[in-house]
C-alpha cells in the first residue's frame, strides 16, 4: 500500500528543519527532502553571531545541531531533488529526479530557499568553480597567502571579506554601490590593512587564459575610470535567486520567483505552505526562517487535521 505522508517538507534549511520539528511534535507523519546536506545557505556561512542563545559558531555547526534535533524526534529525511509538485484533491504529488520517485502528501511546506545570483559577464562561466566561488568557507582556504577579489558590499560580502582578509595577502572589494552591511562589520573591514575597497563600480570581465588572472571593472561615476585588478580567486556576493522552478506552475510565486504567503504561511493553493527565504519577506535571516517554519508547520498541521 502506498504510503501517504501528512506533510512533506521540501528544503532542509533552518525553515524546513524547524517546520519538521514542529510538525512531528504535532503528531504528523513527516518527510523532509533536500538534494544537498541539511542546512541550506547557512552551511556556507563562516561565523554566526546573531542567532539567539547560540553565541558565536559556524553555520555548519548550527546546521548539524538543527539536523540532529530533527533526528532525535524521528523525522524521516531523504536526499531527493524535487522537480515537480502537483496539487490534487486532496493529495499533493511530489515528483523527484532520482528514479522518478513520487511521494503523496496531504500538505506540502516549500522551504527551498535561494541560490547565489551571477553577474552574467564574460569569463564568469569559464572560471565558475575554478577560480570564481560563491562560498568563502568552502573554498577560501585554497587562497591562503594569495590575492582575492570579492564582488559585493552587503552583509554576506562584508562578513566573508573579513574572514578572507585574515588569510589572504591582499583583498580587493568591488561593489556596485557602497558597503551596505552592518556598520560595525563595515568599520572592522575598513580597518584591515590589506583591504582595498572600490565602491560604485561595474564589473566588466573576468580575465585569464589558462587560469583566472584578474577582474576588469569601471566606475559608474562621471569619470567612468576603468581598472583591472590581478587576483588568484574571486568570490561573488551579489544576492540570490529563488529556487522555485519545481513549483512555478502552481501560480504561487511573484515575478521574482518568491512565494506569496500570508501571515500563517498559507499560499493561494490550499494545503501548500511557504517558509523561509523562498517567501516574499523583508528580512532574510536564520531566525526569521525558523519562525516561518514554526508558523508553516502549525498551519499545515491544522489543515491536515481539517481533512481528517
Tab-separated table of C-alpha atoms in Angstrom:
chain	number	residue	atom	x	y	z
A	1	UNK	CA	0.000	0.000	0.000
A	2	UNK	CA	1.312	3.412	-0.999
A	3	UNK	CA	2.438	5.488	1.967
A	4	UNK	CA	0.763	8.852	2.328
A	5	UNK	CA	2.519	11.470	4.423
A	6	UNK	CA	0.662	14.121	6.335
A	7	UNK	CA	3.297	16.740	5.491
A	8	UNK	CA	6.177	16.694	3.038
A	9	UNK	CA	8.701	19.477	3.563
A	10	UNK	CA	10.842	20.422	0.568
A	11	UNK	CA	14.108	22.005	1.670
A	12	UNK	CA	16.178	21.248	4.767
A	13	UNK	CA	17.476	24.683	5.672
A	14	UNK	CA	16.591	26.331	9.000
A	15	UNK	CA	12.985	26.910	7.868
A	16	UNK	CA	12.476	23.335	6.698
A	17	UNK	CA	14.141	21.715	9.690
A	18	UNK	CA	12.193	23.869	12.144
A	19	UNK	CA	8.981	23.050	10.299
A	20	UNK	CA	9.836	19.351	10.564
A	21	UNK	CA	10.408	19.629	14.320
A	22	UNK	CA	7.088	21.401	14.902
A	23	UNK	CA	5.182	19.114	12.541
A	24	UNK	CA	6.392	15.856	14.084
A	25	UNK	CA	5.628	17.222	17.544
A	26	UNK	CA	2.081	17.809	16.285
A	27	UNK	CA	1.883	14.038	15.622
A	28	UNK	CA	2.137	14.424	11.856
A	29	UNK	CA	3.711	11.834	9.552
A	30	UNK	CA	6.549	13.969	8.169
A	31	UNK	CA	9.051	13.593	5.326
A	32	UNK	CA	11.888	16.112	4.897
A	33	UNK	CA	13.550	16.287	1.466
A	34	UNK	CA	16.654	18.070	0.188
A	35	UNK	CA	19.056	17.416	-2.661
A	36	UNK	CA	22.006	18.635	-0.565
A	37	UNK	CA	23.237	18.321	3.001
A	38	UNK	CA	20.836	19.850	5.550
A	39	UNK	CA	21.449	23.499	6.378
A	40	UNK	CA	20.878	25.369	3.121
A	41	UNK	CA	22.837	28.611	2.697
A	42	UNK	CA	23.598	28.520	6.422
A	43	UNK	CA	26.224	25.823	5.758
A	44	UNK	CA	28.253	28.330	3.716
A	45	UNK	CA	28.416	30.937	6.481
A	46	UNK	CA	31.740	31.197	8.268
A	47	UNK	CA	30.519	32.792	11.517
A	48	UNK	CA	27.063	33.350	13.002
A	49	UNK	CA	26.806	35.739	15.929
A	50	UNK	CA	23.143	36.774	15.882
A	51	UNK	CA	21.214	33.532	16.406
A	52	UNK	CA	19.662	33.922	19.824
A	53	UNK	CA	21.241	31.781	22.538
A	54	UNK	CA	23.885	30.211	20.327
A	55	UNK	CA	26.707	32.726	20.761
A	56	UNK	CA	29.353	32.585	18.034
A	57	UNK	CA	29.518	29.458	15.877
A	58	UNK	CA	29.857	28.448	12.255
A	59	UNK	CA	26.884	27.874	10.006
A	60	UNK	CA	27.882	24.242	9.559
A	61	UNK	CA	27.884	23.711	13.329
A	62	UNK	CA	24.405	25.205	13.679
A	63	UNK	CA	23.151	23.145	10.732
A	64	UNK	CA	24.392	19.938	12.379
A	65	UNK	CA	22.706	20.862	15.673
A	66	UNK	CA	19.397	21.540	13.901
A	67	UNK	CA	19.542	18.321	11.885
A	68	UNK	CA	20.431	16.252	14.955
A	69	UNK	CA	17.382	17.755	16.645
A	70	UNK	CA	15.149	16.535	13.800
A	71	UNK	CA	16.646	13.056	14.020
A	72	UNK	CA	16.192	12.888	17.797
A	73	UNK	CA	12.487	13.404	17.160
A	74	UNK	CA	12.346	10.772	14.431
A	75	UNK	CA	11.883	12.990	11.377
A	76	UNK	CA	12.275	10.962	8.172
A	77	UNK	CA	14.834	12.550	5.825
A	78	UNK	CA	15.914	11.706	2.286
A	79	UNK	CA	18.297	13.177	-0.283
A	80	UNK	CA	15.998	13.945	-3.211
A	81	UNK	CA	15.817	16.588	-5.942
A	82	UNK	CA	12.185	17.663	-6.268
A	83	UNK	CA	11.373	18.535	-9.884
A	84	UNK	CA	7.588	18.864	-9.835
A	85	UNK	CA	4.744	19.412	-7.381
A	86	UNK	CA	1.132	18.946	-8.388
A	87	UNK	CA	-1.945	19.978	-6.455
A	88	UNK	CA	-4.512	17.216	-6.133
A	89	UNK	CA	-7.811	16.841	-4.337
A	90	UNK	CA	-6.922	16.299	-1.596
A	91	UNK	CA	-3.460	14.764	-2.056
A	92	UNK	CA	-0.391	16.572	-3.397
A	93	UNK	CA	2.088	14.750	-5.661
A	94	UNK	CA	5.822	15.395	-5.252
A	95	UNK	CA	7.994	14.029	-8.067
A	96	UNK	CA	11.759	13.666	-7.666
A	97	UNK	CA	14.560	13.484	-10.209
A	98	UNK	CA	16.102	10.371	-8.708
A	99	UNK	CA	14.445	7.357	-10.396
A	100	UNK	CA	11.246	9.375	-10.841
A	101	UNK	CA	10.356	8.776	-7.188
A	102	UNK	CA	6.877	10.056	-6.317
A	103	UNK	CA	5.559	10.939	-2.866
A	104	UNK	CA	1.989	11.689	-1.824
A	105	UNK	CA	1.112	14.128	0.946
A	106	UNK	CA	-1.892	15.875	2.403
A	107	UNK	CA	0.104	19.110	2.777
A	108	UNK	CA	3.403	20.464	1.473
A	109	UNK	CA	5.697	23.060	3.007
A	110	UNK	CA	8.023	24.693	0.492
A	111	UNK	CA	11.266	25.839	2.107
A	112	UNK	CA	13.604	25.658	-0.887
A	113	UNK	CA	15.428	28.912	-0.184
A	114	UNK	CA	17.649	30.648	-2.708
A	115	UNK	CA	20.832	30.168	-4.744
A	116	UNK	CA	23.580	32.746	-5.422
A	117	UNK	CA	22.925	35.220	-8.220
A	118	UNK	CA	25.503	35.564	-11.014
A	119	UNK	CA	26.770	38.655	-12.805
A	120	UNK	CA	26.478	37.266	-16.329
A	121	UNK	CA	29.679	38.915	-17.603
A	122	UNK	CA	32.389	37.466	-19.899
A	123	UNK	CA	34.652	34.942	-18.214
A	124	UNK	CA	32.221	34.078	-15.418
A	125	UNK	CA	31.121	30.748	-16.859
A	126	UNK	CA	34.694	29.867	-17.824
A	127	UNK	CA	36.019	30.245	-14.271
A	128	UNK	CA	32.948	29.236	-12.254
A	129	UNK	CA	34.061	26.797	-9.536
A	130	UNK	CA	37.588	27.077	-10.965
A	131	UNK	CA	38.637	30.485	-9.703
A	132	UNK	CA	35.215	32.018	-9.052
A	133	UNK	CA	33.343	30.844	-5.958
A	134	UNK	CA	30.235	31.777	-4.005
A	135	UNK	CA	31.342	30.272	-0.698
A	136	UNK	CA	34.368	31.524	1.229
A	137	UNK	CA	34.017	28.921	3.973
A	138	UNK	CA	34.041	26.182	1.310
A	139	UNK	CA	36.859	27.450	-0.895
A	140	UNK	CA	38.658	30.212	0.997
A	141	UNK	CA	41.449	28.024	2.361
A	142	UNK	CA	42.915	27.416	-1.096
A	143	UNK	CA	43.624	31.156	-1.400
A	144	UNK	CA	45.723	31.451	1.735
A	145	UNK	CA	48.584	33.913	1.136
A	146	UNK	CA	47.142	34.807	-2.270
A	147	UNK	CA	45.287	37.792	-3.776
A	148	UNK	CA	41.487	37.701	-3.820
A	149	UNK	CA	38.655	39.900	-5.129
A	150	UNK	CA	35.212	39.994	-3.527
A	151	UNK	CA	32.265	41.263	-5.587
A	152	UNK	CA	29.506	42.862	-3.496
A	153	UNK	CA	29.009	45.071	-0.455
A	154	UNK	CA	26.114	43.592	1.521
A	155	UNK	CA	26.168	41.556	4.728
A	156	UNK	CA	27.421	38.332	3.136
A	157	UNK	CA	30.135	40.140	1.174
A	158	UNK	CA	31.433	42.051	4.176
A	159	UNK	CA	31.299	39.155	6.631
A	160	UNK	CA	33.067	36.796	4.249
A	161	UNK	CA	35.583	39.514	3.331
A	162	UNK	CA	36.596	39.816	6.986
A	163	UNK	CA	37.268	36.088	7.029
A	164	UNK	CA	39.177	36.152	3.723
A	165	UNK	CA	41.266	39.187	4.708
A	166	UNK	CA	42.577	37.142	7.612
A	167	UNK	CA	44.105	34.516	5.323
A	168	UNK	CA	44.877	36.388	2.076
A	169	UNK	CA	47.813	38.695	1.371
A	170	UNK	CA	45.587	41.209	-0.434
A	171	UNK	CA	41.816	41.576	-0.639
A	172	UNK	CA	40.058	43.872	-3.099
A	173	UNK	CA	36.349	44.586	-2.795
A	174	UNK	CA	34.427	45.748	-5.860
A	175	UNK	CA	30.827	46.828	-5.289
A	176	UNK	CA	28.156	48.470	-7.409
A	177	UNK	CA	27.224	50.791	-4.569
A	178	UNK	CA	28.989	51.392	-1.241
A	179	UNK	CA	29.230	48.927	1.635
A	180	UNK	CA	25.677	48.393	2.869
A	181	UNK	CA	26.272	45.766	5.563
A	182	UNK	CA	26.024	46.177	9.326
A	183	UNK	CA	28.016	49.370	10.188
A	184	UNK	CA	30.091	47.596	12.827
A	185	UNK	CA	31.206	44.950	10.333
A	186	UNK	CA	31.924	47.594	7.677
A	187	UNK	CA	34.112	49.555	10.094
A	188	UNK	CA	36.002	46.392	11.018
A	189	UNK	CA	36.630	45.605	7.352
A	190	UNK	CA	37.796	49.111	6.508
A	191	UNK	CA	40.376	48.975	9.306
A	192	UNK	CA	42.046	45.861	7.941
A	193	UNK	CA	45.401	46.848	6.395
A	194	UNK	CA	45.358	44.511	3.405
A	195	UNK	CA	41.881	45.542	2.176
A	196	UNK	CA	41.159	47.939	-0.709
A	197	UNK	CA	37.562	48.922	-1.472
A	198	UNK	CA	36.303	50.210	-4.834
A	199	UNK	CA	32.682	51.428	-4.451
A	200	UNK	CA	30.392	52.393	-7.330
A	201	UNK	CA	31.969	50.021	-9.828
A	202	UNK	CA	30.546	47.838	-12.582
A	203	UNK	CA	32.277	44.527	-13.248
A	204	UNK	CA	33.035	44.124	-16.956
A	205	UNK	CA	35.005	40.908	-17.277
A	206	UNK	CA	36.923	38.142	-15.569
A	207	UNK	CA	40.247	37.780	-17.354
A	208	UNK	CA	42.666	34.925	-17.920
A	209	UNK	CA	43.739	32.333	-20.458
A	210	UNK	CA	44.790	29.158	-18.672
A	211	UNK	CA	43.505	30.326	-15.298
A	212	UNK	CA	41.696	33.285	-13.749
A	213	UNK	CA	44.146	36.187	-13.506
A	214	UNK	CA	42.087	39.299	-12.830
A	215	UNK	CA	38.900	41.352	-12.767
A	216	UNK	CA	38.203	44.305	-15.064
A	217	UNK	CA	35.731	46.934	-13.899
A	218	UNK	CA	34.822	50.590	-14.414
A	219	UNK	CA	33.438	53.416	-12.302
A	220	UNK	CA	29.730	54.198	-12.555
A	221	UNK	CA	30.530	57.848	-11.795
A	222	UNK	CA	31.055	60.551	-14.424
A	223	UNK	CA	34.743	59.785	-14.998
A	224	UNK	CA	33.977	56.113	-15.895
A	225	UNK	CA	37.539	55.163	-14.948
A	226	UNK	CA	38.397	51.600	-15.927
A	227	UNK	CA	40.676	49.374	-13.826
A	228	UNK	CA	41.955	45.827	-13.857
A	229	UNK	CA	42.966	44.155	-10.593
A	230	UNK	CA	45.091	40.992	-10.677
A	231	UNK	CA	43.919	38.132	-8.472
A	232	UNK	CA	44.112	34.421	-7.869
A	233	UNK	CA	40.446	33.990	-6.974
A	234	UNK	CA	37.077	35.739	-6.870
A	235	UNK	CA	34.118	35.417	-4.506
A	236	UNK	CA	30.739	36.780	-5.622
A	237	UNK	CA	28.088	38.019	-3.184
A	238	UNK	CA	25.519	39.933	-5.233
A	239	UNK	CA	22.304	38.496	-3.898
A	240	UNK	CA	20.316	35.358	-4.534
A	241	UNK	CA	17.722	33.848	-6.840
A	242	UNK	CA	14.667	31.994	-5.590
A	243	UNK	CA	14.710	28.193	-6.011
A	244	UNK	CA	11.139	27.869	-7.223
A	245	UNK	CA	11.411	26.068	-10.561
A	246	UNK	CA	9.760	22.890	-9.272
A	247	UNK	CA	6.540	24.643	-8.315
A	248	UNK	CA	6.443	27.691	-10.598
A	249	UNK	CA	3.338	26.293	-12.330
A	250	UNK	CA	1.296	26.303	-9.129
A	251	UNK	CA	0.705	30.044	-9.542
A	252	UNK	CA	2.001	30.958	-6.082
A	253	UNK	CA	5.193	32.852	-6.990
A	254	UNK	CA	5.676	36.508	-7.861
A	255	UNK	CA	7.778	37.962	-10.698
A	256	UNK	CA	10.976	37.454	-8.642
A	257	UNK	CA	10.218	33.748	-8.190
A	258	UNK	CA	9.400	34.060	-4.490
A	259	UNK	CA	6.314	32.558	-2.842
A	260	UNK	CA	3.438	34.813	-1.882
A	261	UNK	CA	2.280	33.645	1.555
A	262	UNK	CA	0.101	35.205	4.231
A	263	UNK	CA	0.892	35.655	7.926
A	264	UNK	CA	0.122	31.968	8.512
A	265	UNK	CA	2.451	30.947	5.669
A	266	UNK	CA	-0.524	29.850	3.527
A	267	UNK	CA	-0.292	30.233	-0.239
A	268	UNK	CA	-3.251	30.688	-2.582
A	269	UNK	CA	-3.326	26.892	-3.054
A	270	UNK	CA	-4.960	25.103	-0.085
A	271	UNK	CA	-2.520	22.711	1.569
A	272	UNK	CA	0.584	24.380	0.101
A	273	UNK	CA	2.639	26.500	2.502
A	274	UNK	CA	5.834	28.524	2.196
A	275	UNK	CA	8.594	29.194	4.705
A	276	UNK	CA	11.981	30.895	4.870
A	277	UNK	CA	13.973	32.760	2.234
A	278	UNK	CA	11.816	31.491	-0.639
A	279	UNK	CA	8.899	33.620	0.578
A	280	UNK	CA	8.334	37.319	-0.068
A	281	UNK	CA	9.694	38.977	3.058
A	282	UNK	CA	11.624	41.954	4.367
A	283	UNK	CA	14.378	40.249	6.370
A	284	UNK	CA	16.106	37.021	5.365
A	285	UNK	CA	17.912	35.682	8.420
A	286	UNK	CA	18.212	32.293	10.123
A	287	UNK	CA	15.981	33.395	12.973
A	288	UNK	CA	13.208	34.622	10.636
A	289	UNK	CA	13.436	31.407	8.615
A	290	UNK	CA	12.975	29.364	11.779
A	291	UNK	CA	9.977	31.479	12.758
A	292	UNK	CA	8.433	30.919	9.318
A	293	UNK	CA	8.985	27.183	9.657
A	294	UNK	CA	7.223	27.048	13.009
A	295	UNK	CA	4.233	29.002	11.701
A	296	UNK	CA	4.040	26.957	8.496
A	297	UNK	CA	4.102	23.668	10.409
A	298	UNK	CA	1.374	24.853	12.760
A	299	UNK	CA	-0.803	25.916	9.829
A	300	UNK	CA	-0.107	22.752	7.848
A	301	UNK	CA	-0.955	20.530	10.821
A	302	UNK	CA	-4.246	22.370	11.297
A	303	UNK	CA	-5.002	21.908	7.588
A	304	UNK	CA	-4.272	18.175	7.743
A	305	UNK	CA	-6.493	17.783	10.833
A	306	UNK	CA	-9.307	19.537	8.992
A	307	UNK	CA	-9.069	16.932	6.208
A	308	UNK	CA	-9.179	14.036	8.650
